[in-house]
Short mmCIF file of C-alpha atoms and ligand atoms in Angstrom, two decimals:
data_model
loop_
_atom_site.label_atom_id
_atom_site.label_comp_id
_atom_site.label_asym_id
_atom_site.label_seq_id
_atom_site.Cartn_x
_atom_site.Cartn_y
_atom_site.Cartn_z
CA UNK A 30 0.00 0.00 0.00
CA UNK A 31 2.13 3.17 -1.32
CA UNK A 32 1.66 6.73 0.98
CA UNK A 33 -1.36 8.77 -0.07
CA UNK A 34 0.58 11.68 -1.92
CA UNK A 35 2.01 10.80 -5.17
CA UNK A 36 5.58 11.59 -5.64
CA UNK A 37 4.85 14.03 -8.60
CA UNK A 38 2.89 16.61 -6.37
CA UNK A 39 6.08 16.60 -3.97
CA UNK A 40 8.61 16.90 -6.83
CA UNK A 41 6.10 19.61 -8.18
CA UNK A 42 6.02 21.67 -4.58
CA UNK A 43 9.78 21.16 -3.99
CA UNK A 44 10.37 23.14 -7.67
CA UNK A 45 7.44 25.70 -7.22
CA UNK A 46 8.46 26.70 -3.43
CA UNK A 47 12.43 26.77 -4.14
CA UNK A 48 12.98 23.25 -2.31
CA UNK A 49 14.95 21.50 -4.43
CA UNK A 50 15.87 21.90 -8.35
CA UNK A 51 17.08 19.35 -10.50
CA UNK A 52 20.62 19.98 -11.03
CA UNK A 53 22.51 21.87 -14.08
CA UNK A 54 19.10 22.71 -15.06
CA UNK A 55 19.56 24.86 -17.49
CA UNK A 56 21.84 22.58 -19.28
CA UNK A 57 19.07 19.96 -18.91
CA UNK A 58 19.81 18.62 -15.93
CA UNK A 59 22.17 15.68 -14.75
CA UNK A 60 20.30 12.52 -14.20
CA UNK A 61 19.47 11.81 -10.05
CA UNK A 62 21.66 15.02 -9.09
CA UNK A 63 19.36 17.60 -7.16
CA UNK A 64 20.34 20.81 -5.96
CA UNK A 65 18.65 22.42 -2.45
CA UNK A 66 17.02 25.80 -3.04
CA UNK A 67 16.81 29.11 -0.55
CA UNK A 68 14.12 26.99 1.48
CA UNK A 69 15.26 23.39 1.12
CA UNK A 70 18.70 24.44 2.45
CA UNK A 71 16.95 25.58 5.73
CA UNK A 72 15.16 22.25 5.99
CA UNK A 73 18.13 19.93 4.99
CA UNK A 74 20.14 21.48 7.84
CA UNK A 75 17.16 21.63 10.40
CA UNK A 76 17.32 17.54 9.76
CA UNK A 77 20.90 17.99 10.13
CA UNK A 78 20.87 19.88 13.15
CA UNK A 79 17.81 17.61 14.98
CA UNK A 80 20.01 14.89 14.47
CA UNK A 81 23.33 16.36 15.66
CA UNK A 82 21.51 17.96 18.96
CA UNK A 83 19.72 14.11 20.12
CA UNK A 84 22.76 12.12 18.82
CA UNK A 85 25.66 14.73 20.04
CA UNK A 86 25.07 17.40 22.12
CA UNK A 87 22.48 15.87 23.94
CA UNK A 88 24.69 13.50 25.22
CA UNK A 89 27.74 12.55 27.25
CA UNK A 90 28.60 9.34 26.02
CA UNK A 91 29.07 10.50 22.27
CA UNK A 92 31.37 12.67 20.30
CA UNK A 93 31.32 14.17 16.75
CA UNK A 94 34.14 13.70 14.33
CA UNK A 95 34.34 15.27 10.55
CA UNK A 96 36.73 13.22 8.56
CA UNK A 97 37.88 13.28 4.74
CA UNK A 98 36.04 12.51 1.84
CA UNK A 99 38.93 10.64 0.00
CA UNK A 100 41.07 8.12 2.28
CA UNK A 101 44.07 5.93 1.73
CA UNK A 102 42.92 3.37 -0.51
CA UNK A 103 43.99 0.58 2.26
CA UNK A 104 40.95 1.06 4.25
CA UNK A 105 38.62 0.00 1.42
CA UNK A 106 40.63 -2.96 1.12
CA UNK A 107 40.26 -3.45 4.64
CA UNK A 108 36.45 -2.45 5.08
CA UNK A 109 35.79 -4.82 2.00
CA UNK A 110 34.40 -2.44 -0.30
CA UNK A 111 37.10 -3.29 -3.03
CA UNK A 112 36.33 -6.76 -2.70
CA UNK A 113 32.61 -6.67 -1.54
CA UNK A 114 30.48 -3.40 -2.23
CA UNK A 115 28.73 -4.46 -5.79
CA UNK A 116 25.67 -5.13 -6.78
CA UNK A 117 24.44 -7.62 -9.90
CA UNK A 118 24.31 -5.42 -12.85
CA UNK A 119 22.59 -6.80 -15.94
CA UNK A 120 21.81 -5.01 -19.36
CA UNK A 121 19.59 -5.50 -21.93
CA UNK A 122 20.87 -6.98 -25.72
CA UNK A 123 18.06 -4.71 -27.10
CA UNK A 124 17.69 -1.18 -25.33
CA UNK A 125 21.33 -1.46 -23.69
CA UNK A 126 19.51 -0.42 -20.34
CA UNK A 127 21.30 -1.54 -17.14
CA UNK A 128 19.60 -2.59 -14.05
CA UNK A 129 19.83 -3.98 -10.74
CA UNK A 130 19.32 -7.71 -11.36
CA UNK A 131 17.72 -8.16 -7.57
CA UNK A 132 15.40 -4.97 -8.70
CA UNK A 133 13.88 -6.68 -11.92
CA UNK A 134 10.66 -8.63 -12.06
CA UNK A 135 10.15 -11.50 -14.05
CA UNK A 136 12.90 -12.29 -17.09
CA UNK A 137 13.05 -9.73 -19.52
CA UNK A 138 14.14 -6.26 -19.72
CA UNK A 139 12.09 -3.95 -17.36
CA UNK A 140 11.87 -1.09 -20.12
CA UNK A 141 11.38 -3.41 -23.50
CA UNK A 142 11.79 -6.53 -22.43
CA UNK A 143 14.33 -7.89 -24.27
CA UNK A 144 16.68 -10.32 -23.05
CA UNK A 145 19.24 -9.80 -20.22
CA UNK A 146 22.90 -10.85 -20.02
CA UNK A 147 23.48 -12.92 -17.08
CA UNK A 148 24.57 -11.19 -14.00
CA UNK A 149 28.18 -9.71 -13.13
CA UNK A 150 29.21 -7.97 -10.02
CA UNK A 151 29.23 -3.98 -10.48
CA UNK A 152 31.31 -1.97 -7.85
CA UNK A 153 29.77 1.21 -6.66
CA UNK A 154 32.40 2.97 -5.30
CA UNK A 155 33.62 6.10 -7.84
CA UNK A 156 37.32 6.10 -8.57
CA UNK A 157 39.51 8.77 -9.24
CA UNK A 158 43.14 9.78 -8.77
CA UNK A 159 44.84 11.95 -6.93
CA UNK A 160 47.36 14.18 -7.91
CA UNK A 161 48.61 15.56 -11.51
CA UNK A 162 49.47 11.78 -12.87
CA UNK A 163 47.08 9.63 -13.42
CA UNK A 164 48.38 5.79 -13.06
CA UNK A 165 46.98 3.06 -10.91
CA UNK A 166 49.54 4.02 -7.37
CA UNK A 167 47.20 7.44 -7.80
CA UNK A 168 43.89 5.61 -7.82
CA UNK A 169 41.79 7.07 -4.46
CA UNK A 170 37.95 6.59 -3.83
CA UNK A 171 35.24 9.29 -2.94
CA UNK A 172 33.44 7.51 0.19
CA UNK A 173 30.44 5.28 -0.21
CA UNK A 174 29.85 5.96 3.56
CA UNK A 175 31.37 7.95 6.99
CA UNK A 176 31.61 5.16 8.61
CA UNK A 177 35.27 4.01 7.84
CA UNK A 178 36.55 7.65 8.74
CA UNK A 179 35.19 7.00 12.41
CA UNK A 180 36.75 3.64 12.69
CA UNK A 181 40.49 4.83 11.30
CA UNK A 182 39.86 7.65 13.89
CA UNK A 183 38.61 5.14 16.81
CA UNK A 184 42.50 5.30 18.72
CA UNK A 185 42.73 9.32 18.29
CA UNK A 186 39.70 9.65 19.76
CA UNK A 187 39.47 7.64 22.26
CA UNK A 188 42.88 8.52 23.62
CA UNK A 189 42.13 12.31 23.00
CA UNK A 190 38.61 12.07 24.36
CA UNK A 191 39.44 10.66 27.57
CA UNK A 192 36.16 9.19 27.68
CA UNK A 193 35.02 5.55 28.94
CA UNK A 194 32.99 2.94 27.00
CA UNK A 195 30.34 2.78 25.83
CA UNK A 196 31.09 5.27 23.57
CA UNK A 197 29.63 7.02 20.40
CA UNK A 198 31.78 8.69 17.52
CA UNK A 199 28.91 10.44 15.11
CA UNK A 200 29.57 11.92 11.52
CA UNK A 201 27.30 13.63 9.01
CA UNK A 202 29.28 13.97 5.67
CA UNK A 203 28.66 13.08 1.51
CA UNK A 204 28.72 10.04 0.56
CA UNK A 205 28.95 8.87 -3.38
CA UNK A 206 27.66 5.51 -4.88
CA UNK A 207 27.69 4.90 -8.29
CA UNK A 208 24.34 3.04 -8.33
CA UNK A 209 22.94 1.35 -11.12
CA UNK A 210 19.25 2.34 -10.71
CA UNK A 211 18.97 5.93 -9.11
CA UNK A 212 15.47 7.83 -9.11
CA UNK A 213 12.38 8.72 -7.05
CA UNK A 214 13.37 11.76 -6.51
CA UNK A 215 16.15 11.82 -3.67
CA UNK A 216 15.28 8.44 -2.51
CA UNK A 217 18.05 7.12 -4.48
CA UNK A 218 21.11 9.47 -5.66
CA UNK A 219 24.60 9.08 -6.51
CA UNK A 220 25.99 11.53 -4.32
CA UNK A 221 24.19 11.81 -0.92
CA UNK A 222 24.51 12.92 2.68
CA UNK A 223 24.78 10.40 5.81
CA UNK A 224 24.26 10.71 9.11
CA UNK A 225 26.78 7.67 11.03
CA UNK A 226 26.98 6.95 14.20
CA UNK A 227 29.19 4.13 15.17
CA UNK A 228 28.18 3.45 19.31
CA UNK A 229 31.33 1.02 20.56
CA UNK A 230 30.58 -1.34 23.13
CA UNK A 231 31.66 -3.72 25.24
CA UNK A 232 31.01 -7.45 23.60
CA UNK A 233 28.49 -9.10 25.04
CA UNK A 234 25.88 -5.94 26.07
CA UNK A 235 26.01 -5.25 21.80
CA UNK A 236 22.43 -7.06 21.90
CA UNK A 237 21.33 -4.86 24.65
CA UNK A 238 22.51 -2.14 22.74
CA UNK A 239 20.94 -2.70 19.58
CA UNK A 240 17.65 -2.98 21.05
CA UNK A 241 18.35 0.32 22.87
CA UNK A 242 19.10 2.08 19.32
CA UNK A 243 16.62 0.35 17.71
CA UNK A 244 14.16 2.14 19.67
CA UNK A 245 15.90 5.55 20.20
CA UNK A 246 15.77 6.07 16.13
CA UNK A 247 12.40 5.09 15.94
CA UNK A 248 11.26 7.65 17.99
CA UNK A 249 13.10 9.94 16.52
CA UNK A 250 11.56 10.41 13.45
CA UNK A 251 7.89 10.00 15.96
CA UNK A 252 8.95 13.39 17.99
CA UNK A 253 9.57 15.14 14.24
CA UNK A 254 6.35 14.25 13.21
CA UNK A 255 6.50 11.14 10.94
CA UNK A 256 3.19 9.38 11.49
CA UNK A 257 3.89 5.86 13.35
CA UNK A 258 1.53 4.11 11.10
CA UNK A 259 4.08 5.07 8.11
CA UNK A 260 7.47 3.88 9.90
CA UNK A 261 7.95 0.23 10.71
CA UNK A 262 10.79 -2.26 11.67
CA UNK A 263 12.27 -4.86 9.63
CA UNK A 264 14.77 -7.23 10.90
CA UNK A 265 16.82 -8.50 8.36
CA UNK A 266 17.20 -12.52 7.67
CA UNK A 267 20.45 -14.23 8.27
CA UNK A 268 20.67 -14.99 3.93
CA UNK A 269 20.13 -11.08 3.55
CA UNK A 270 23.09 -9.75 6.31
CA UNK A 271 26.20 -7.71 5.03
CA UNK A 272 29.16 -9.15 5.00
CA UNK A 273 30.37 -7.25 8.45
CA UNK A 274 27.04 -7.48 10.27
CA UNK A 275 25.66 -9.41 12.88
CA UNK A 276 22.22 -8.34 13.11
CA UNK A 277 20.62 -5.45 11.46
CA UNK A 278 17.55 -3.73 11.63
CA UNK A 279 15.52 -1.55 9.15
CA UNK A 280 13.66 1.49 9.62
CA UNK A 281 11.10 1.50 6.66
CA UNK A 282 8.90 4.20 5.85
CA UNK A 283 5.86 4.21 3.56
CA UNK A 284 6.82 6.22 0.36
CA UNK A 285 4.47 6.94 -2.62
CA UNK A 286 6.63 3.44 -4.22
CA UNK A 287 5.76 1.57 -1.00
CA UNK A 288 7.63 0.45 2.04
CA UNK A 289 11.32 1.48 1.84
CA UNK A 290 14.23 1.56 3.67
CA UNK A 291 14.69 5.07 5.65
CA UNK A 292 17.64 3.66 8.09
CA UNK A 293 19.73 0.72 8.44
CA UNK A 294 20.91 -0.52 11.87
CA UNK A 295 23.45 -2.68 12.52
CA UNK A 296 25.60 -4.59 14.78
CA UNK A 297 28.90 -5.09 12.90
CA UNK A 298 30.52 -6.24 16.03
CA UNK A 299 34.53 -6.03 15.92
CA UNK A 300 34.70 -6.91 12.32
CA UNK A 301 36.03 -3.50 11.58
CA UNK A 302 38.36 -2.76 14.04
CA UNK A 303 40.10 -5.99 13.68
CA UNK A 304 40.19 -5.54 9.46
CA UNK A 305 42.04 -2.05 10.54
CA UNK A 306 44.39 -3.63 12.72
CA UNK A 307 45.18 -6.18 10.25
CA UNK A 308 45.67 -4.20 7.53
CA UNK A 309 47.27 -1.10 8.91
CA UNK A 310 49.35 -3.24 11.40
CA UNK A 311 48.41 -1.08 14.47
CA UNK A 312 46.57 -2.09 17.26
CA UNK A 313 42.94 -1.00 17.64
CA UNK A 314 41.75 -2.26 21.31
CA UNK A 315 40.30 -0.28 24.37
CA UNK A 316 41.14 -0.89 27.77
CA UNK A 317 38.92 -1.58 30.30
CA UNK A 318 40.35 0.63 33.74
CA UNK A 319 37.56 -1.24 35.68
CA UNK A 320 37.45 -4.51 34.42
CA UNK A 321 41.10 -4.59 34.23
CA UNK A 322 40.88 -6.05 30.72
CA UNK A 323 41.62 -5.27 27.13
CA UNK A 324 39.62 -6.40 24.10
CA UNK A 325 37.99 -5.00 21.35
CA UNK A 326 34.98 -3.10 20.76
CA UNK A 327 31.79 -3.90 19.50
CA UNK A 328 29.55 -1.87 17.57
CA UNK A 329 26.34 -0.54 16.72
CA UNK A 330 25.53 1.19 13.74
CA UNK A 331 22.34 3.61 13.28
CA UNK A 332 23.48 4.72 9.63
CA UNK A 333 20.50 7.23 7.92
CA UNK A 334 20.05 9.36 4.73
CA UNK A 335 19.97 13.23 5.51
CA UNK A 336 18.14 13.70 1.69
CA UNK A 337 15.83 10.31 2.34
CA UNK A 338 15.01 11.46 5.45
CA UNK A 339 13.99 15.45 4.04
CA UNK A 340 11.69 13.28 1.85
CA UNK A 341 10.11 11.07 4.45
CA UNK A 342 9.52 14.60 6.50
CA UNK A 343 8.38 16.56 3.31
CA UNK A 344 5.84 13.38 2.54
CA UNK A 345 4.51 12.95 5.82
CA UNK A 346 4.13 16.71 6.12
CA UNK A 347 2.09 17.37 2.73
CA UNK A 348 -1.44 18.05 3.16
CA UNK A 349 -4.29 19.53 1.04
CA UNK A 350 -7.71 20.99 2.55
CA UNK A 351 -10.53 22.89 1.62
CA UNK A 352 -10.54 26.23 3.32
CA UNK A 353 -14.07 28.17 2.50
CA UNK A 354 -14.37 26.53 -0.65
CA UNK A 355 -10.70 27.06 -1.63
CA UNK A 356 -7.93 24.56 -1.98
CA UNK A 357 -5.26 25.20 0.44
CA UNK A 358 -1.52 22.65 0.56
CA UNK A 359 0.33 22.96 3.32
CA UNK A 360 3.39 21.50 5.24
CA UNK A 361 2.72 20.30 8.61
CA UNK A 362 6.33 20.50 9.51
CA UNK A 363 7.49 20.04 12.57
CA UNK A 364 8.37 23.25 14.07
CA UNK A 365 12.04 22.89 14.62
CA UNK A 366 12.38 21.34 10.88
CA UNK A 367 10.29 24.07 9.00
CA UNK A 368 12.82 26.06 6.78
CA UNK A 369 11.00 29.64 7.87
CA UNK A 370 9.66 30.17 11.45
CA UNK A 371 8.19 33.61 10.84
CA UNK A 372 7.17 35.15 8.26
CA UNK A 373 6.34 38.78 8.35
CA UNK A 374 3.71 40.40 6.82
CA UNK A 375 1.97 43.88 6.51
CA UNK A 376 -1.05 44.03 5.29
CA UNK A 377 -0.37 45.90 2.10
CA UNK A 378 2.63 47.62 0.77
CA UNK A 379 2.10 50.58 1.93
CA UNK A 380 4.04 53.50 2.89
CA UNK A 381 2.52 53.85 7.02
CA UNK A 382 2.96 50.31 7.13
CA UNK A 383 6.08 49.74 5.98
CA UNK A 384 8.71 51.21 8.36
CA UNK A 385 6.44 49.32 11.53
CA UNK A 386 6.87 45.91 9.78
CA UNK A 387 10.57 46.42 9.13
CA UNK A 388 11.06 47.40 12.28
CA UNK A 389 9.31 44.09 13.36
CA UNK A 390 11.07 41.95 11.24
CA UNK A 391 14.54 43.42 12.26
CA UNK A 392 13.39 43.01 16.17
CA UNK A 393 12.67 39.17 14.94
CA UNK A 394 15.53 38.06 12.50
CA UNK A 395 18.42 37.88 14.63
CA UNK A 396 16.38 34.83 16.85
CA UNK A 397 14.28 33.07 14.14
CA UNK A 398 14.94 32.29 10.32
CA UNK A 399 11.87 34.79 9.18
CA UNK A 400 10.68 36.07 5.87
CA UNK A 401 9.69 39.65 4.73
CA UNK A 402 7.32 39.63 2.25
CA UNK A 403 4.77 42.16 1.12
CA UNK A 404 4.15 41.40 -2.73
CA UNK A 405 0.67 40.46 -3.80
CA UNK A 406 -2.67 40.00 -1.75
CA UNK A 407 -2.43 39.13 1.84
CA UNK A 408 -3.85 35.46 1.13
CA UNK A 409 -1.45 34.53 -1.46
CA UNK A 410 1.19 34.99 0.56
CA UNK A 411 -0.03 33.51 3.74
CA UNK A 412 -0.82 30.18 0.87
CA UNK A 413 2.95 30.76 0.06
CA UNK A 414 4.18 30.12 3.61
CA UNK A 415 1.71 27.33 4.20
CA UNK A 416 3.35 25.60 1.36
CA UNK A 417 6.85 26.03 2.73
CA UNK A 418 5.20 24.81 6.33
CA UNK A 419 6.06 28.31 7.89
CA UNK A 420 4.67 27.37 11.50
CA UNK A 421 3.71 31.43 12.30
CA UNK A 422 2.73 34.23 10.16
CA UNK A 423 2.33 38.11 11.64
CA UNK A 424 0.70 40.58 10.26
CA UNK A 425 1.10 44.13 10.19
CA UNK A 426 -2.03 46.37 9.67
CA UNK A 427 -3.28 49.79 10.04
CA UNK A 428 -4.34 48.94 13.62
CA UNK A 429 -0.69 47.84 14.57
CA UNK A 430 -0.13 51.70 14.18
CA UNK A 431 -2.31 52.56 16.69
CA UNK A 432 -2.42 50.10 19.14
CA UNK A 433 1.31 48.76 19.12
CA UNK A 434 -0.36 44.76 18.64
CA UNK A 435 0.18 42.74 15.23
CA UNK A 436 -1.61 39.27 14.79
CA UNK A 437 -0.18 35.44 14.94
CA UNK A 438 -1.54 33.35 12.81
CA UNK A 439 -0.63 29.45 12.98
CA UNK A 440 -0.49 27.36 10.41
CA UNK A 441 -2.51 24.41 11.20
CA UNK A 442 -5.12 25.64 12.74
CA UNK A 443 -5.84 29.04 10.97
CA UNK A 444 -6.53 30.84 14.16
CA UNK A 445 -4.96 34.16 15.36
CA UNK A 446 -4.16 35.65 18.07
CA UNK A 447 -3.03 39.49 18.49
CA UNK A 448 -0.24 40.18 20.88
CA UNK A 449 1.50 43.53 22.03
CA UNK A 450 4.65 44.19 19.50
CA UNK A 451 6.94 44.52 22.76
CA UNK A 452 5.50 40.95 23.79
CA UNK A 453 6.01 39.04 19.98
CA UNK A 454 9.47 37.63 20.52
CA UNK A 455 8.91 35.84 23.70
CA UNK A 456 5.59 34.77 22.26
CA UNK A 457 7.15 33.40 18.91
CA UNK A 458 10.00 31.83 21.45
CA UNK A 459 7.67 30.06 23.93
CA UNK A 460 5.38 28.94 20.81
CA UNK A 461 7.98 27.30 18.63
CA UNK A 462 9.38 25.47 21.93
CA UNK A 463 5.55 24.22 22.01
CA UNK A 464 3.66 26.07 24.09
CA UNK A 465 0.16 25.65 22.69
CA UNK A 466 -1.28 28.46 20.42
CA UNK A 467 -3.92 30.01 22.81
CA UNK A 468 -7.38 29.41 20.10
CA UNK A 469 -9.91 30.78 22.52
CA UNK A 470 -12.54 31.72 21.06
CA UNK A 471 -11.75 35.17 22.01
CA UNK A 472 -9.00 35.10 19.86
CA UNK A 473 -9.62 32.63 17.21
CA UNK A 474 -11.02 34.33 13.86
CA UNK A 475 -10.07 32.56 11.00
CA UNK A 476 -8.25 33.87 8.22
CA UNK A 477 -9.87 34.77 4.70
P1 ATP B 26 19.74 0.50 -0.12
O1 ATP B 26 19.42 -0.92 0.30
O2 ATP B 26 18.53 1.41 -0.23
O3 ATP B 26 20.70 0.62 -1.26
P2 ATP B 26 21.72 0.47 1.91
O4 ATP B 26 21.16 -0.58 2.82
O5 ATP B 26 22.83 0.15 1.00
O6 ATP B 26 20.51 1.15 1.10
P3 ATP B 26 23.11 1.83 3.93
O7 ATP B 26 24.44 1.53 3.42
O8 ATP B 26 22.59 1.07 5.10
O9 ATP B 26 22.06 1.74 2.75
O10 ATP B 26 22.99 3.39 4.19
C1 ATP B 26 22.23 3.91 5.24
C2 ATP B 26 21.25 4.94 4.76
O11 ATP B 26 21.84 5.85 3.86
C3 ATP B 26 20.05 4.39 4.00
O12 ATP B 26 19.07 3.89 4.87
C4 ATP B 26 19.59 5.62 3.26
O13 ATP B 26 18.83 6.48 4.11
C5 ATP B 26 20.89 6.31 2.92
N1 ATP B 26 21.31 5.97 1.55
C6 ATP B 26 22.02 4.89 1.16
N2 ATP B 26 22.22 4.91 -0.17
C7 ATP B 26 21.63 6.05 -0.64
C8 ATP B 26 21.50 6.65 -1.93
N3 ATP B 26 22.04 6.10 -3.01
N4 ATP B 26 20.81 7.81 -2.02
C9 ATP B 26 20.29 8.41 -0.93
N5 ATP B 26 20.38 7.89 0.32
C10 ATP B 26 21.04 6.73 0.48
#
């Protein structure tokens, strides 16, 4: 059962509003390459940031790390990338299209159906070289995830850290796989932003631990504002496990294609740090002060897609109503994850009104990512910010002069509420934190 919206509208809104555009547009466009607009720049790092703040900062027991792109090539030899990260690639006598032979239905070619070669192994990992000659010593590989830079760095940090076990080394970085079927949108992309966590523990709780992660990333995407009924958990089968892992977990969501995979966690247990120490010849081990023994780590993987994740949030989000007979989309975006908080907005461009709301939205600005805006009627623009999911609107109008009060509007539930200028910032503040929008129906006058 795919999600209600179809993946067109969202493609469609994302272009409109100045989400995302395909990339090198004007030269056509490269195929799967997007590029994040004025607004989906502001979302992309909200997801960044929500993740950063319950994975990092809100933490003791884990520590952020930003490592290279490009890496000696010994740790893919190591991880088992050069050996291991393919996928069957077959093509098509007729049409020459290549697919993913685990992706194709039935025999033929998905496009003409004409008939497939058999299957070879296709590695995903995009080679270059570094440096001015280009010969095999100079081949280097972009990274097909952050993970490996966290595990090279596992003895720096923990000896610079000074920090105990269990502990968490977190990364948010590009990654680049040259995939054989991109598409839907940013589901699937060649280059594309992770969001690693590798949690090292001591062997033996790993279970524990899983279990405990498991359930923390869940939840995660619950307090955003993904619907529970779209997310589920999928443990994988032992015939389906990568190479390094243990056990491993799925976080699906429902996209407009149907249940897909949002976030992969694993327990790769020491498989890593033992390939590094084998291959680099240095020892990788932690010592145990209170156990008064030395072995090596285990550890548990939450590993998620910063763009797949903007998608799941922008699908869950999208909504159309009928407001007094008119059609109305909107963004239900979670507050901390909408790209504008405020927008401002006096009634009219006019010349009385102007210097008030300027003066508002320069009081405003320097606390909350807010918009200016006074082209075209009032309604089209508050439409505008319901379509980028801007939780509050204010509005400026020939009252405000007089009486010093402009009007809240919130997004979801059309009401309004007027508030003293002097009194708007700690309103906004105390809203956006969640304090509920006082709809009395004093206050609450919908808008036209
Ligand atoms: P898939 O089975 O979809 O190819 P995977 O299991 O290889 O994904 P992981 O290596 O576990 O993916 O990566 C973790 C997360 O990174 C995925 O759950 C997804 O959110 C994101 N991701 C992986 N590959 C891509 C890609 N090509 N484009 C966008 N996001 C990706």
């Amino acid at each position: 059962m795919p999600a209600k919206v179809d993946m067109d509208k969202i493609v469609s809104l994302c272009k409109r509003r100045g989400l995302i555009f395909p990339s090198s547009e004007i030269y056509g466009g490269l195929a799967s390459c997007w590029d994040y607009g004025p607004m989906g720049v502001e979302l992309k790092r909200n997801v960044r940031d929500a993740w950063w703040k319950s994975i990092v900062h809100e933490r003791a027991d884990v520590v952020g790390l930003d490592t290279s792109i490009m890496m000696h090539p010994g740790v893919w030899a190591a991880s088992g990338h050069i050996d291991s990260f393919t996928d069957p690639l077959v093509e098509c006598k007729s049409c020459h299209l290549r697919w993913r032979a685990d992706a194709v239905e039935g025999k033929g070619c998905p496009k003409c159906g004409g008939e497939l070669t058999e299957p070879r192994m296709f590695n995903l990992m995009f080679k270059t070289s570094m440096g001015p000659v280009e010969e095999e010593a100079s081949t280097v590989y972009l990274r097909p995830e952050t993970a490996q830079g966290i595990f090279v760095n596992f003895d720096n940090v923990i000896t610079t850290s000074r920090k105990k076990l269990p502990l968490g080394i977190a990364q948010i970085g590009k990654s680049f796989r040259n995939e054989i079927t991109p598409g839907n949108f940013i589901f699937r992309t060649r280059e594309f932003e992770h969001m690693e966590l590798e949690y090292f523990v001591k062997p033996g709780t790993d279970e524990k631990w899983l279990d405990y992660w498991v359930k923390e990333r869940f939840d995660w995407y619950v307090k955003l504002g993904i619907r529970k009924e779209n997310l589920r958990l999928r443990q994988h089968g032992k015939d389906e496990l990568a190479h390094y892992a243990r056990d491993c977990y799925d976080i699906d969501y429902l996209f407009p294609m149907g249940w897909s995979e949002l976030e992969g966690i694993a327990n790769r247990g020491d498989f890593d740090l033992i390939q590094h120490a084998k291959h680099s010849g240095k020892e990788l081990g932690y010592y145990d002060a209170e156990a008064g023994e030395k072995y090596v780590p285990y550890v548990i993987e939450p590993s998620a897609g910063v763009d797949r994740s903007v998608l799941a949030f922008l699908i869950d989000a999208y909504d159309e109503e009928e407001v007094e007979g008119e059609k109305r989309t909107l963004l239900h975006l979670h507050r901390s994850l909408a790209p504008v908080k405020v927008a401002v907005l006096p009634l009219s461009r006019n010349e009385k009104l102007t210097p008030l709301a300027k003066e508002v939205f320069n009081k405003l600005c320097p606390n909350f990512v807010t918009d200016y805006d006074d082209s075209q009627s009032i309604g089209r623009r508050y439409r505008r910010q319901d379509e980028i999911g801007t939780p509050f609107c204010v509005t400026i109008d020939f009252e405000s002069l007089e009486d010093k009060q402009v009007t809240i509007r919130e997004r979801d539930s059309l009401a309004q509420i007027r508030v003293p200028i002097e009194e708007l910032g700690k309103s906004l503040e105390a809203k956006l934190k969640g304090e509920a929008f006082d709809a009395s129906p004093l206050w609450a006058t919908r808008d036209k």
